[in-house]
GROMACS .gro file of C-alpha atoms in nm:
model
  475
    1MET     CA    1  -0.281  -2.846   7.553
    2PRO     CA    2  -0.387  -2.478   7.559
    3ILE     CA    3  -0.265  -2.254   7.277
    4SER     CA    4  -0.129  -1.940   7.446
    5GLY     CA    5  -0.056  -1.611   7.271
    6THR     CA    6  -0.188  -1.263   7.207
    7TRP     CA    7  -0.535  -1.190   7.071
    8TRP     CA    8  -0.715  -0.896   6.914
    9VAL     CA    9  -1.003  -0.790   6.692
   10SER     CA   10  -0.930  -0.622   6.360
   11LYS     CA   11  -1.084  -0.286   6.450
   12THR     CA   12  -0.846  -0.253   6.748
   13ALA     CA   13  -0.546  -0.445   6.616
   14CYS     CA   14  -0.308  -0.223   6.813
   15ALA     CA   15  -0.462  -0.341   7.142
   16ARG     CA   16  -0.353  -0.701   7.193
   17ILE     CA   17  -0.410  -0.895   7.510
   18PRO     CA   18  -0.281  -1.232   7.633
   19GLY     CA   19  -0.499  -1.538   7.649
   20ALA     CA   20  -0.522  -1.913   7.587
   21LEU     CA   21  -0.730  -2.111   7.341
   22SER     CA   22  -0.835  -2.455   7.468
   23ARG     CA   23  -1.071  -2.742   7.396
   24ALA     CA   24  -1.384  -2.765   7.611
   25GLY     CA   25  -1.538  -3.100   7.530
   26THR     CA   26  -1.632  -3.088   7.162
   27ASP     CA   27  -1.598  -2.708   7.139
   28TRP     CA   28  -1.335  -2.435   7.163
   29GLN     CA   29  -1.313  -2.163   7.425
   30LEU     CA   30  -1.085  -1.861   7.456
   31ASP     CA   31  -0.984  -1.731   7.802
   32LEU     CA   32  -0.843  -1.378   7.797
   33ILE     CA   33  -0.654  -1.172   8.053
   34GLY     CA   34  -0.823  -0.841   7.990
   35THR     CA   35  -1.116  -0.769   7.762
   36LEU     CA   36  -1.178  -0.713   7.393
   37PRO     CA   37  -1.431  -0.460   7.258
   38ILE     CA   38  -1.700  -0.721   7.196
   39THR     CA   39  -2.061  -0.630   7.264
   40GLN     CA   40  -2.233  -0.857   7.512
   41SER     CA   41  -2.612  -0.836   7.509
   42GLN     CA   42  -2.770  -0.789   7.852
   43GLU     CA   43  -3.123  -0.855   7.732
   44GLU     CA   44  -3.306  -1.173   7.825
   45GLY     CA   45  -3.483  -1.396   7.577
   46LEU     CA   46  -3.397  -1.625   7.290
   47ALA     CA   47  -3.196  -1.439   7.027
   48LEU     CA   48  -2.906  -1.484   6.788
   49SER     CA   49  -2.572  -1.367   6.926
   50ASP     CA   50  -2.360  -1.110   6.745
   51LEU     CA   51  -2.062  -1.321   6.636
   52VAL     CA   52  -1.722  -1.162   6.582
   53THR     CA   53  -1.383  -1.271   6.447
   54ILE     CA   54  -1.080  -1.270   6.677
   55HIS     CA   55  -0.723  -1.287   6.551
   56GLY     CA   56  -0.424  -1.422   6.736
   57PHE     CA   57  -0.053  -1.495   6.717
   58CYS     CA   58   0.066  -1.804   6.904
   59HIS     CA   59   0.390  -2.001   6.885
   60GLY     CA   60   0.494  -1.829   6.563
   61GLN     CA   61   0.163  -1.887   6.381
   62HIS     CA   62  -0.138  -1.673   6.303
   63TYR     CA   63  -0.482  -1.787   6.419
   64THR     CA   64  -0.830  -1.676   6.316
   65LEU     CA   65  -1.121  -1.755   6.547
   66GLN     CA   66  -1.456  -1.728   6.372
   67GLY     CA   67  -1.801  -1.719   6.527
   68CYS     CA   68  -1.691  -1.589   6.866
   69SER     CA   69  -1.932  -1.470   7.134
   70VAL     CA   70  -1.880  -1.364   7.495
   71GLU     CA   71  -1.981  -1.623   7.751
   72ILE     CA   72  -1.881  -1.447   8.074
   73THR     CA   73  -1.665  -1.161   8.200
   74GLY     CA   74  -1.526  -1.079   8.541
   75GLY     CA   75  -1.288  -0.855   8.736
   76PRO     CA   76  -1.297  -0.508   8.895
   77SER     CA   77  -1.506  -0.364   8.611
   78GLU     CA   78  -1.793  -0.584   8.724
   79THR     CA   79  -1.807  -0.433   9.075
   80PHE     CA   80  -1.610  -0.105   9.073
   81GLU     CA   81  -1.528   0.168   8.822
   82LYS     CA   82  -1.570   0.064   8.459
   83ILE     CA   83  -1.239   0.014   8.274
   84GLU     CA   84  -1.258   0.016   7.896
   85PRO     CA   85  -1.082  -0.256   7.693
   86GLY     CA   86  -0.713  -0.174   7.639
   87GLU     CA   87  -0.694   0.091   7.911
   88PRO     CA   88  -0.447   0.063   8.203
   89GLY     CA   89  -0.587  -0.171   8.463
   90ASP     CA   90  -0.783  -0.377   8.210
   91ASP     CA   91  -0.546  -0.667   8.280
   92GLN     CA   92  -0.730  -0.710   8.609
   93ASN     CA   93  -1.040  -0.810   8.414
   94TRP     CA   94  -1.097  -1.136   8.229
   95MET     CA   95  -1.321  -1.260   7.951
   96ARG     CA   96  -1.424  -1.603   7.823
   97CYS     CA   97  -1.550  -1.649   7.466
   98SER     CA   98  -1.698  -1.948   7.288
   99VAL     CA   99  -1.547  -2.018   6.946
  100GLN     CA  100  -1.709  -2.197   6.651
  101THR     CA  101  -1.420  -2.231   6.403
  102VAL     CA  102  -1.042  -2.217   6.447
  103LEU     CA  103  -0.821  -2.143   6.145
  104ARG     CA  104  -0.444  -2.178   6.175
  105GLY     CA  105  -0.169  -2.039   5.952
  106HIS     CA  106  -0.346  -1.738   5.805
  107LEU     CA  107  -0.538  -1.427   5.907
  108VAL     CA  108  -0.887  -1.434   5.760
  109PHE     CA  109  -1.104  -1.126   5.796
  110GLU     CA  110  -1.479  -1.095   5.829
  111GLY     CA  111  -1.656  -1.118   5.495
  112THR     CA  112  -1.375  -1.314   5.332
  113LEU     CA  113  -1.477  -1.586   5.090
  114TYR     CA  114  -1.269  -1.890   5.001
  115GLU     CA  115  -1.173  -1.995   4.652
  116GLN     CA  116  -1.038  -2.342   4.721
  117ALA     CA  117  -1.067  -2.615   4.984
  118ALA     CA  118  -0.897  -2.950   5.034
  119PHE     CA  119  -0.997  -3.222   5.279
  120GLN     CA  120  -1.008  -3.595   5.345
  121LEU     CA  121  -1.303  -3.812   5.444
  122ILE     CA  122  -1.277  -4.103   5.682
  123GLY     CA  123  -1.336  -4.419   5.481
  124LEU     CA  124  -1.277  -4.255   5.143
  125GLU     CA  125  -0.964  -4.466   5.089
  126GLN     CA  126  -1.175  -4.782   5.121
  127TRP     CA  127  -1.462  -4.641   4.912
  128TRP     CA  128  -1.258  -4.492   4.626
  129PRO     CA  129  -1.207  -4.752   4.347
  130LEU     CA  130  -0.878  -4.611   4.207
  131SER     CA  131  -0.539  -4.680   4.362
  132GLY     CA  132  -0.172  -4.665   4.269
  133PHE     CA  133  -0.105  -5.002   4.431
  134LYS     CA  134  -0.158  -5.217   4.125
  135GLY     CA  135   0.117  -5.476   4.170
  136ALA     CA  136   0.203  -5.716   4.446
  137VAL     CA  137   0.530  -5.535   4.527
  138SER     CA  138   0.480  -5.243   4.766
  139ASP     CA  139   0.745  -5.029   4.594
  140GLU     CA  140   0.557  -5.041   4.265
  141TYR     CA  141   0.339  -4.734   4.294
  142GLU     CA  142   0.199  -4.524   4.012
  143ALA     CA  143  -0.053  -4.262   4.118
  144PRO     CA  144  -0.380  -4.297   3.926
  145PRO     CA  145  -0.513  -3.995   3.739
  146GLY     CA  146  -0.731  -3.763   3.941
  147LEU     CA  147  -1.102  -3.743   3.870
  148ASP     CA  148  -1.223  -3.395   3.772
  149ILE     CA  149  -1.591  -3.330   3.835
  150VAL     CA  150  -1.799  -3.028   3.735
  151CYS     CA  151  -2.117  -2.988   3.942
  152HIS     CA  152  -2.441  -2.835   3.820
  153ASP     CA  153  -2.352  -2.497   3.977
  154ASP     CA  154  -2.000  -2.496   3.823
  155THR     CA  155  -1.834  -2.603   4.145
  156ARG     CA  156  -1.527  -2.804   4.044
  157ILE     CA  157  -1.426  -3.104   4.252
  158THR     CA  158  -1.110  -3.308   4.205
  159ILE     CA  159  -1.053  -3.640   4.381
  160THR     CA  160  -0.698  -3.772   4.373
  161ALA     CA  161  -0.500  -4.053   4.532
  162ARG     CA  162  -0.163  -3.941   4.669
  163ASP     CA  163   0.132  -4.135   4.802
  164LYS     CA  164   0.334  -4.051   5.112
  165ARG     CA  165   0.678  -4.202   5.171
  166SER     CA  166   0.894  -4.214   5.479
  167GLN     CA  167   1.232  -4.381   5.528
  168THR     CA  168   1.474  -4.457   5.810
  169ASP     CA  169   1.787  -4.671   5.827
  170ARG     CA  170   1.584  -4.986   5.883
  171SER     CA  171   1.240  -4.919   5.743
  172ARG     CA  172   1.060  -4.772   5.448
  173THR     CA  173   0.691  -4.684   5.446
  174LEU     CA  174   0.462  -4.610   5.154
  175THR     CA  175   0.103  -4.507   5.225
  176GLU     CA  176  -0.176  -4.372   5.009
  177SER     CA  177  -0.450  -4.121   5.087
  178VAL     CA  178  -0.740  -3.986   4.885
  179VAL     CA  179  -0.786  -3.608   4.889
  180VAL     CA  180  -1.085  -3.401   4.775
  181THR     CA  181  -1.026  -3.051   4.636
  182ALA     CA  182  -1.315  -2.811   4.571
  183ARG     CA  183  -1.305  -2.481   4.378
  184ARG     CA  184  -1.573  -2.226   4.300
  185LYS     CA  185  -1.528  -1.922   4.081
  186ASP     CA  186  -1.753  -1.694   4.287
  187GLY     CA  187  -1.604  -1.810   4.615
  188PHE     CA  188  -1.779  -1.975   4.908
  189THR     CA  189  -1.815  -1.964   5.283
  190LEU     CA  190  -1.725  -2.245   5.520
  191ASP     CA  191  -2.095  -2.307   5.593
  192TRP     CA  192  -2.167  -2.335   5.220
  193LEU     CA  193  -1.881  -2.580   5.176
  194GLN     CA  194  -2.006  -2.795   5.463
  195ALA     CA  195  -2.364  -2.809   5.334
  196ASN     CA  196  -2.304  -2.835   4.959
  197VAL     CA  197  -1.983  -3.035   4.917
  198ILE     CA  198  -1.866  -3.202   5.237
  199THR     CA  199  -2.203  -3.332   5.360
  200PRO     CA  200  -2.310  -3.495   5.028
  201LEU     CA  201  -1.971  -3.665   4.984
  202ARG     CA  202  -1.947  -3.768   5.350
  203ALA     CA  203  -2.297  -3.918   5.335
  204LEU     CA  204  -2.213  -4.102   5.013
  205VAL     CA  205  -1.911  -4.266   5.175
  206ALA     CA  206  -2.104  -4.343   5.496
  207ILE     CA  207  -2.392  -4.501   5.302
  208GLY     CA  208  -2.157  -4.709   5.091
  209LEU     CA  209  -1.947  -4.837   5.382
  210GLN     CA  210  -2.242  -4.835   5.626
  211THR     CA  211  -2.009  -4.680   5.880
  212PRO     CA  212  -2.008  -4.321   6.013
  213SER     CA  213  -1.769  -4.098   5.825
  214GLY     CA  214  -1.618  -3.760   5.905
  215VAL     CA  215  -1.397  -3.488   5.762
  216SER     CA  216  -1.032  -3.437   5.850
  217GLY     CA  217  -0.746  -3.220   5.734
  218LEU     CA  218  -0.971  -2.940   5.605
  219ARG     CA  219  -0.768  -2.659   5.446
  220LEU     CA  220  -0.892  -2.335   5.287
  221VAL     CA  221  -0.753  -2.071   5.051
  222PRO     CA  222  -0.906  -1.724   5.105
  223ARG     CA  223  -1.033  -1.563   4.784
  224HIS     CA  224  -0.950  -1.204   4.876
  225GLU     CA  225  -0.780  -1.026   5.160
  226HIS     CA  226  -0.827  -0.690   5.328
  227GLY     CA  227  -0.722  -0.534   5.650
  228PRO     CA  228  -0.398  -0.411   5.808
  229ASP     CA  229  -0.277  -0.757   5.914
  230SER     CA  230  -0.301  -0.933   5.578
  231THR     CA  231  -0.028  -1.191   5.529
  232VAL     CA  232  -0.067  -1.241   5.152
  233THR     CA  233   0.273  -1.279   4.982
  234GLY     CA  234   0.165  -1.320   4.620
  235ARG     CA  235   0.078  -1.688   4.624
  236PRO     CA  236  -0.222  -1.873   4.773
  237SER     CA  237  -0.187  -1.918   5.144
  238TRP     CA  238  -0.360  -2.210   5.311
  239ALA     CA  239  -0.546  -2.187   5.639
  240ASP     CA  240  -0.597  -2.512   5.831
  241VAL     CA  241  -0.924  -2.575   6.013
  242VAL     CA  242  -0.835  -2.713   6.357
  243GLU     CA  243  -1.104  -2.941   6.498
  244ALA     CA  244  -1.183  -2.932   6.869
  245GLN     CA  245  -1.252  -3.306   6.857
  246PRO     CA  246  -1.071  -3.475   6.566
  247ALA     CA  247  -1.270  -3.746   6.389
  248ARG     CA  248  -1.148  -4.093   6.486
  249THR     CA  249  -1.395  -4.324   6.317
  250ALA     CA  250  -1.233  -4.646   6.199
  251VAL     CA  251  -1.340  -4.847   5.894
  252PRO     CA  252  -1.236  -5.206   5.965
  253GLY     CA  253  -1.225  -5.489   5.715
  254ARG     CA  254  -1.259  -5.282   5.399
  255SER     CA  255  -1.039  -5.268   5.090
  256TRP     CA  256  -1.051  -5.056   4.777
  257ARG     CA  257  -1.009  -5.380   4.582
  258ARG     CA  258  -1.361  -5.482   4.693
  259PRO     CA  259  -1.579  -5.173   4.637
  260PRO     CA  260  -1.898  -5.141   4.844
  261ALA     CA  261  -2.229  -5.250   4.698
  262LEU     CA  262  -2.395  -4.907   4.693
  263ALA     CA  263  -2.124  -4.723   4.502
  264PRO     CA  264  -2.071  -4.647   4.134
  265GLY     CA  265  -1.790  -4.807   3.939
  266ALA     CA  266  -1.478  -4.619   3.835
  267GLU     CA  267  -1.607  -4.580   3.479
  268THR     CA  268  -1.934  -4.409   3.587
  269MET     CA  269  -1.798  -4.209   3.881
  270SER     CA  270  -1.756  -3.881   3.688
  271ALA     CA  271  -2.124  -3.883   3.583
  272PHE     CA  272  -2.265  -4.013   3.912
  273ILE     CA  273  -2.103  -3.776   4.165
  274PRO     CA  274  -2.231  -3.443   4.019
  275THR     CA  275  -2.584  -3.583   4.004
  276TRP     CA  276  -2.553  -3.726   4.354
  277ILE     CA  277  -2.442  -3.388   4.491
  278HIS     CA  278  -2.740  -3.221   4.325
  279VAL     CA  279  -2.980  -3.483   4.467
  280ALA     CA  280  -2.821  -3.461   4.812
  281ARG     CA  281  -2.856  -3.082   4.819
  282THR     CA  282  -3.219  -3.100   4.709
  283CYS     CA  283  -3.315  -3.385   4.941
  284ALA     CA  284  -3.118  -3.286   5.252
  285VAL     CA  285  -3.391  -3.401   5.493
  286ALA     CA  286  -3.400  -3.752   5.350
  287LEU     CA  287  -3.021  -3.771   5.338
  288ASP     CA  288  -2.992  -3.671   5.702
  289ALA     CA  289  -3.234  -3.947   5.799
  290VAL     CA  290  -3.032  -4.226   5.636
  291GLU     CA  291  -2.668  -4.119   5.676
  292THR     CA  292  -2.499  -4.375   5.896
  293ARG     CA  293  -2.440  -4.230   6.244
  294LEU     CA  294  -2.511  -4.302   6.608
  295ARG     CA  295  -2.869  -4.212   6.702
  296HIS     CA  296  -2.996  -4.170   7.058
  297ASN     CA  297  -3.370  -4.111   7.014
  298SER     CA  298  -3.633  -4.376   7.089
  299LEU     CA  299  -3.756  -4.642   6.845
  300GLN     CA  300  -4.077  -4.444   6.791
  301GLY     CA  301  -3.874  -4.128   6.733
  302GLN     CA  302  -3.648  -4.299   6.481
  303LEU     CA  303  -3.947  -4.439   6.293
  304LEU     CA  304  -4.112  -4.096   6.278
  305GLU     CA  305  -3.788  -3.940   6.152
  306ALA     CA  306  -3.748  -4.202   5.880
  307VAL     CA  307  -4.109  -4.206   5.757
  308ASN     CA  308  -4.144  -3.828   5.762
  309ALA     CA  309  -3.821  -3.808   5.561
  310ALA     CA  310  -3.959  -4.064   5.315
  311GLU     CA  311  -4.275  -3.857   5.270
  312THR     CA  312  -4.069  -3.544   5.215
  313LEU     CA  313  -3.850  -3.725   4.961
  314GLN     CA  314  -4.152  -3.847   4.765
  315ARG     CA  315  -4.297  -3.496   4.753
  316GLN     CA  316  -3.964  -3.357   4.629
  317LEU     CA  317  -3.903  -3.620   4.362
  318HIS     CA  318  -4.268  -3.655   4.256
  319PRO     CA  319  -4.435  -3.313   4.286
  320ASP     CA  320  -4.810  -3.310   4.334
  321PRO     CA  321  -5.020  -3.231   4.026
  322GLY     CA  322  -5.125  -2.876   3.959
  323GLU     CA  323  -5.493  -2.971   3.963
  324PHE     CA  324  -5.676  -3.175   4.227
  325ARG     CA  325  -5.991  -3.279   4.045
  326PHE     CA  326  -6.153  -3.469   4.331
  327ALA     CA  327  -6.102  -3.177   4.571
  328GLU     CA  328  -6.257  -2.943   4.315
  329GLN     CA  329  -6.551  -3.182   4.271
  330VAL     CA  330  -6.612  -3.178   4.646
  331ARG     CA  331  -6.599  -2.797   4.652
  332GLN     CA  332  -6.844  -2.775   4.361
  333ALA     CA  333  -7.080  -3.024   4.528
  334LEU     CA  334  -7.084  -2.812   4.844
  335SER     CA  335  -7.150  -2.503   4.635
  336ASP     CA  336  -7.441  -2.671   4.457
  337ALA     CA  337  -7.586  -2.801   4.785
  338GLY     CA  338  -7.583  -2.456   4.943
  339GLY     CA  339  -7.562  -2.377   5.311
  340PHE     CA  340  -7.183  -2.325   5.313
  341THR     CA  341  -6.989  -2.002   5.285
  342SER     CA  342  -6.705  -1.965   5.037
  343ALA     CA  343  -6.454  -1.980   5.324
  344GLN     CA  344  -6.604  -2.309   5.446
  345ARG     CA  345  -6.599  -2.455   5.093
  346ARG     CA  346  -6.230  -2.360   5.052
  347ARG     CA  347  -6.152  -2.515   5.390
  348VAL     CA  348  -6.308  -2.846   5.291
  349ARG     CA  349  -6.143  -2.838   4.949
  350ASP     CA  350  -5.799  -2.775   5.104
  351ALA     CA  351  -5.850  -3.062   5.351
  352VAL     CA  352  -5.944  -3.301   5.071
  353LYS     CA  353  -5.660  -3.174   4.857
  354PHE     CA  354  -5.410  -3.246   5.134
  355THR     CA  355  -5.532  -3.604   5.176
  356GLU     CA  356  -5.601  -3.681   4.810
  357MET     CA  357  -5.279  -3.880   4.803
  358SER     CA  358  -5.233  -4.072   5.127
  359LEU     CA  359  -4.905  -4.149   5.299
  360GLU     CA  360  -4.950  -4.514   5.206
  361GLN     CA  361  -4.969  -4.419   4.838
  362ARG     CA  362  -4.663  -4.196   4.868
  363LEU     CA  363  -4.459  -4.479   5.019
  364ARG     CA  364  -4.568  -4.713   4.740
  365ARG     CA  365  -4.466  -4.459   4.478
  366LEU     CA  366  -4.130  -4.417   4.647
  367VAL     CA  367  -4.069  -4.790   4.608
  368GLU     CA  368  -4.184  -4.780   4.245
  369GLY     CA  369  -3.933  -4.503   4.180
  370MET     CA  370  -3.651  -4.738   4.280
  371GLY     CA  371  -3.715  -4.945   3.968
  372PRO     CA  372  -3.819  -5.310   3.939
  373GLY     CA  373  -3.467  -5.440   4.002
  374LEU     CA  374  -3.412  -5.277   4.340
  375SER     CA  375  -3.772  -5.308   4.460
  376GLY     CA  376  -3.786  -5.672   4.355
  377TRP     CA  377  -3.466  -5.743   4.548
  378LEU     CA  378  -3.579  -5.564   4.865
  379PHE     CA  379  -3.922  -5.726   4.880
  380HIS     CA  380  -3.817  -6.067   4.753
  381ASN     CA  381  -3.879  -6.221   5.096
  382GLY     CA  382  -4.123  -6.142   5.374
  383GLY     CA  383  -4.414  -5.975   5.195
  384SER     CA  384  -4.500  -5.715   4.933
  385ALA     CA  385  -4.419  -5.346   4.907
  386ASP     CA  386  -4.790  -5.264   4.933
  387SER     CA  387  -4.813  -5.439   5.271
  388TRP     CA  388  -4.501  -5.263   5.399
  389ALA     CA  389  -4.643  -4.926   5.291
  390LEU     CA  390  -4.977  -4.991   5.461
  391CYS     CA  391  -4.818  -5.103   5.790
  392THR     CA  392  -4.561  -4.825   5.800
  393ALA     CA  393  -4.808  -4.548   5.711
  394THR     CA  394  -5.063  -4.674   5.964
  395VAL     CA  395  -4.814  -4.685   6.252
  396ARG     CA  396  -4.667  -4.344   6.159
  397ASN     CA  397  -5.013  -4.188   6.165
  398VAL     CA  398  -5.089  -4.344   6.502
  399LEU     CA  399  -4.767  -4.208   6.652
  400SER     CA  400  -4.793  -3.866   6.487
  401HIS     CA  401  -5.161  -3.793   6.546
  402GLY     CA  402  -5.224  -3.970   6.875
  403PHE     CA  403  -5.488  -4.209   6.743
  404THR     CA  404  -5.610  -4.487   6.973
  405PRO     CA  405  -5.592  -4.803   6.761
  406ARG     CA  406  -5.730  -5.148   6.840
  407TYR     CA  407  -5.388  -5.305   6.771
  408THR     CA  408  -5.056  -5.268   6.956
  409VAL     CA  409  -4.809  -5.289   6.670
  410HIS     CA  410  -4.703  -4.929   6.736
  411THR     CA  411  -4.555  -5.045   7.069
  412ASP     CA  412  -4.394  -5.365   6.937
  413PRO     CA  413  -4.012  -5.314   6.930
  414ALA     CA  414  -3.963  -5.580   6.661
  415ALA     CA  415  -4.215  -5.417   6.426
  416LEU     CA  416  -4.076  -5.069   6.490
  417ILE     CA  417  -3.721  -5.181   6.414
  418ALA     CA  418  -3.827  -5.359   6.094
  419MET     CA  419  -4.028  -5.059   5.970
  420THR     CA  420  -3.749  -4.815   6.048
  421GLU     CA  421  -3.472  -5.015   5.882
  422TYR     CA  422  -3.682  -5.092   5.575
  423THR     CA  423  -3.784  -4.728   5.540
  424ARG     CA  424  -3.424  -4.611   5.563
  425LEU     CA  425  -3.318  -4.862   5.302
  426VAL     CA  426  -3.604  -4.757   5.072
  427ILE     CA  427  -3.491  -4.394   5.103
  428THR     CA  428  -3.126  -4.489   5.040
  429LEU     CA  429  -3.204  -4.695   4.731
  430ARG     CA  430  -3.439  -4.426   4.598
  431LEU     CA  431  -3.170  -4.160   4.640
  432MET     CA  432  -2.916  -4.380   4.467
  433ALA     CA  433  -3.155  -4.452   4.181
  434GLU     CA  434  -3.230  -4.080   4.142
  435ALA     CA  435  -2.856  -4.009   4.120
  436GLY     CA  436  -2.820  -4.263   3.840
  437LEU     CA  437  -2.684  -4.575   4.008
  438SER     CA  438  -2.748  -4.854   3.761
  439SER     CA  439  -2.970  -5.130   3.902
  440ASP     CA  440  -2.829  -5.396   3.674
  441ALA     CA  441  -2.745  -5.756   3.757
  442SER     CA  442  -2.399  -5.666   3.888
  443LEU     CA  443  -2.547  -5.429   4.149
  444ILE     CA  444  -2.797  -5.691   4.264
  445ALA     CA  445  -2.514  -5.943   4.289
  446ARG     CA  446  -2.307  -5.704   4.503
  447MET     CA  447  -2.606  -5.635   4.728
  448ASP     CA  448  -2.660  -6.009   4.771
  449THR     CA  449  -2.305  -6.043   4.902
  450ASP     CA  450  -2.323  -5.740   5.133
  451GLY     CA  451  -2.390  -5.868   5.483
  452ASN     CA  452  -2.550  -5.550   5.618
  453LEU     CA  453  -2.790  -5.505   5.326
  454ARG     CA  454  -2.881  -5.873   5.323
  455HIS     CA  455  -2.936  -5.851   5.699
  456VAL     CA  456  -3.218  -5.598   5.644
  457GLN     CA  457  -3.363  -5.763   5.333
  458ARG     CA  458  -3.394  -6.101   5.505
  459GLN     CA  459  -3.530  -5.972   5.835
  460ARG     CA  460  -3.744  -6.215   6.032
  461LEU     CA  461  -3.899  -5.964   6.271
  462VAL     CA  462  -4.230  -5.930   6.088
  463ASP     CA  463  -4.415  -6.070   5.790
  464TRP     CA  464  -4.545  -5.764   5.605
  465ASP     CA  465  -4.841  -5.941   5.445
  466GLN     CA  466  -4.956  -6.099   5.771
  467LEU     CA  467  -4.910  -5.774   5.964
  468ALA     CA  468  -5.110  -5.587   5.700
  469ARG     CA  469  -5.394  -5.837   5.735
  470ASP     CA  470  -5.389  -5.801   6.115
  471ILE     CA  471  -5.403  -5.422   6.093
  472GLY     CA  472  -5.675  -5.428   5.828
  473SER     CA  473  -5.896  -5.660   6.028
  474ARG     CA  474  -5.882  -5.435   6.335
  475ARG     CA  475  -5.934  -5.096   6.174
   0.00000   0.00000   0.00000
């Protein structure tokens, strides 16, 4: 249903024109009768668009459209005498703009930071271990205390379970939802919130439930206001983020009474989440490769994404040494032998330095970083971690560098699936271990009863030791 009203930009707030905001697939678009003073570049070539903020008033509510750019314009001004925006006759022109973010209920001006945000995550109710439903009787509800978390950059996050009641003559309903609230003293932008708070928490829930998650009900409190149309009345005013395509992911068959395997307990949650957020921010590439979501690229593409992410993660968690002794020995040997310029010696040294630790070694170290408990569980059946590392590194190098091997494992769907799923699980367990998830007997027991994790651990697609021997014999 289009949202019709009047629209303007802050620098020409007195000139308001009619238009309708509507959903176009997964995005928003604004169709205007008339034009707004928005610059539309006529130059060809790849470039970043100048994004503007458009304000509106529709059905008794204020709207703020952020990240707007002109898609197309039309009307008499395109073929006859130019009519400036707001002048008589401009209503014969029209303009269509693409919109990135829609805020409802408040006017937010360009440059405004937010001081507070509240949102829900799909699946958080099933992931969160605290609930007010302690007894067997549905009316017995006592909200559990909220969990206050202070991140490493002083961002404060509160996670609370809230009840919602409704009643009619013949029915009474009591439901519970889990809400995340984030605050930051210096303020934040919506992009910062998405990257540094929402994405780490969403990925944590998705990894734990092994189901895609998403954000819903996002609300923001602007930190400061300026401009002639400010609606501040002395108390914080919330602005709702309206999604063009609301998240509808379902999480079937889950209960907060049976927490997921890869999740901290209630008693360690306050220490785990700040560390997890720090790890997720630092290792964003690896996190993106393992967060549960629908992927459309080929098996080879998925394997490359996973293994490259694993290599990146190992480099981030285990930085290379400051000195590369073997590379320096090679450079010195070339210098002593003579016949090479200093530039040639540096080139050889840099090449040796880059390969001094192979991808196979990096993958092995990534497994070692999981700890003996997790690595022993993962490679309990079907071969050793060393064999998995050799096979996975060899196939990645073939696909990445275009080698012509004497084996065909890089085209075998079964092997590609096994390598990809194992690599993703190695990354996931290494991230969890880095964030402080205890790999004690209780975690191993939960993993043994998790069907999805056990499904990967007990794969019968390949035998890593046998595959490693086949590859080694044909090198």
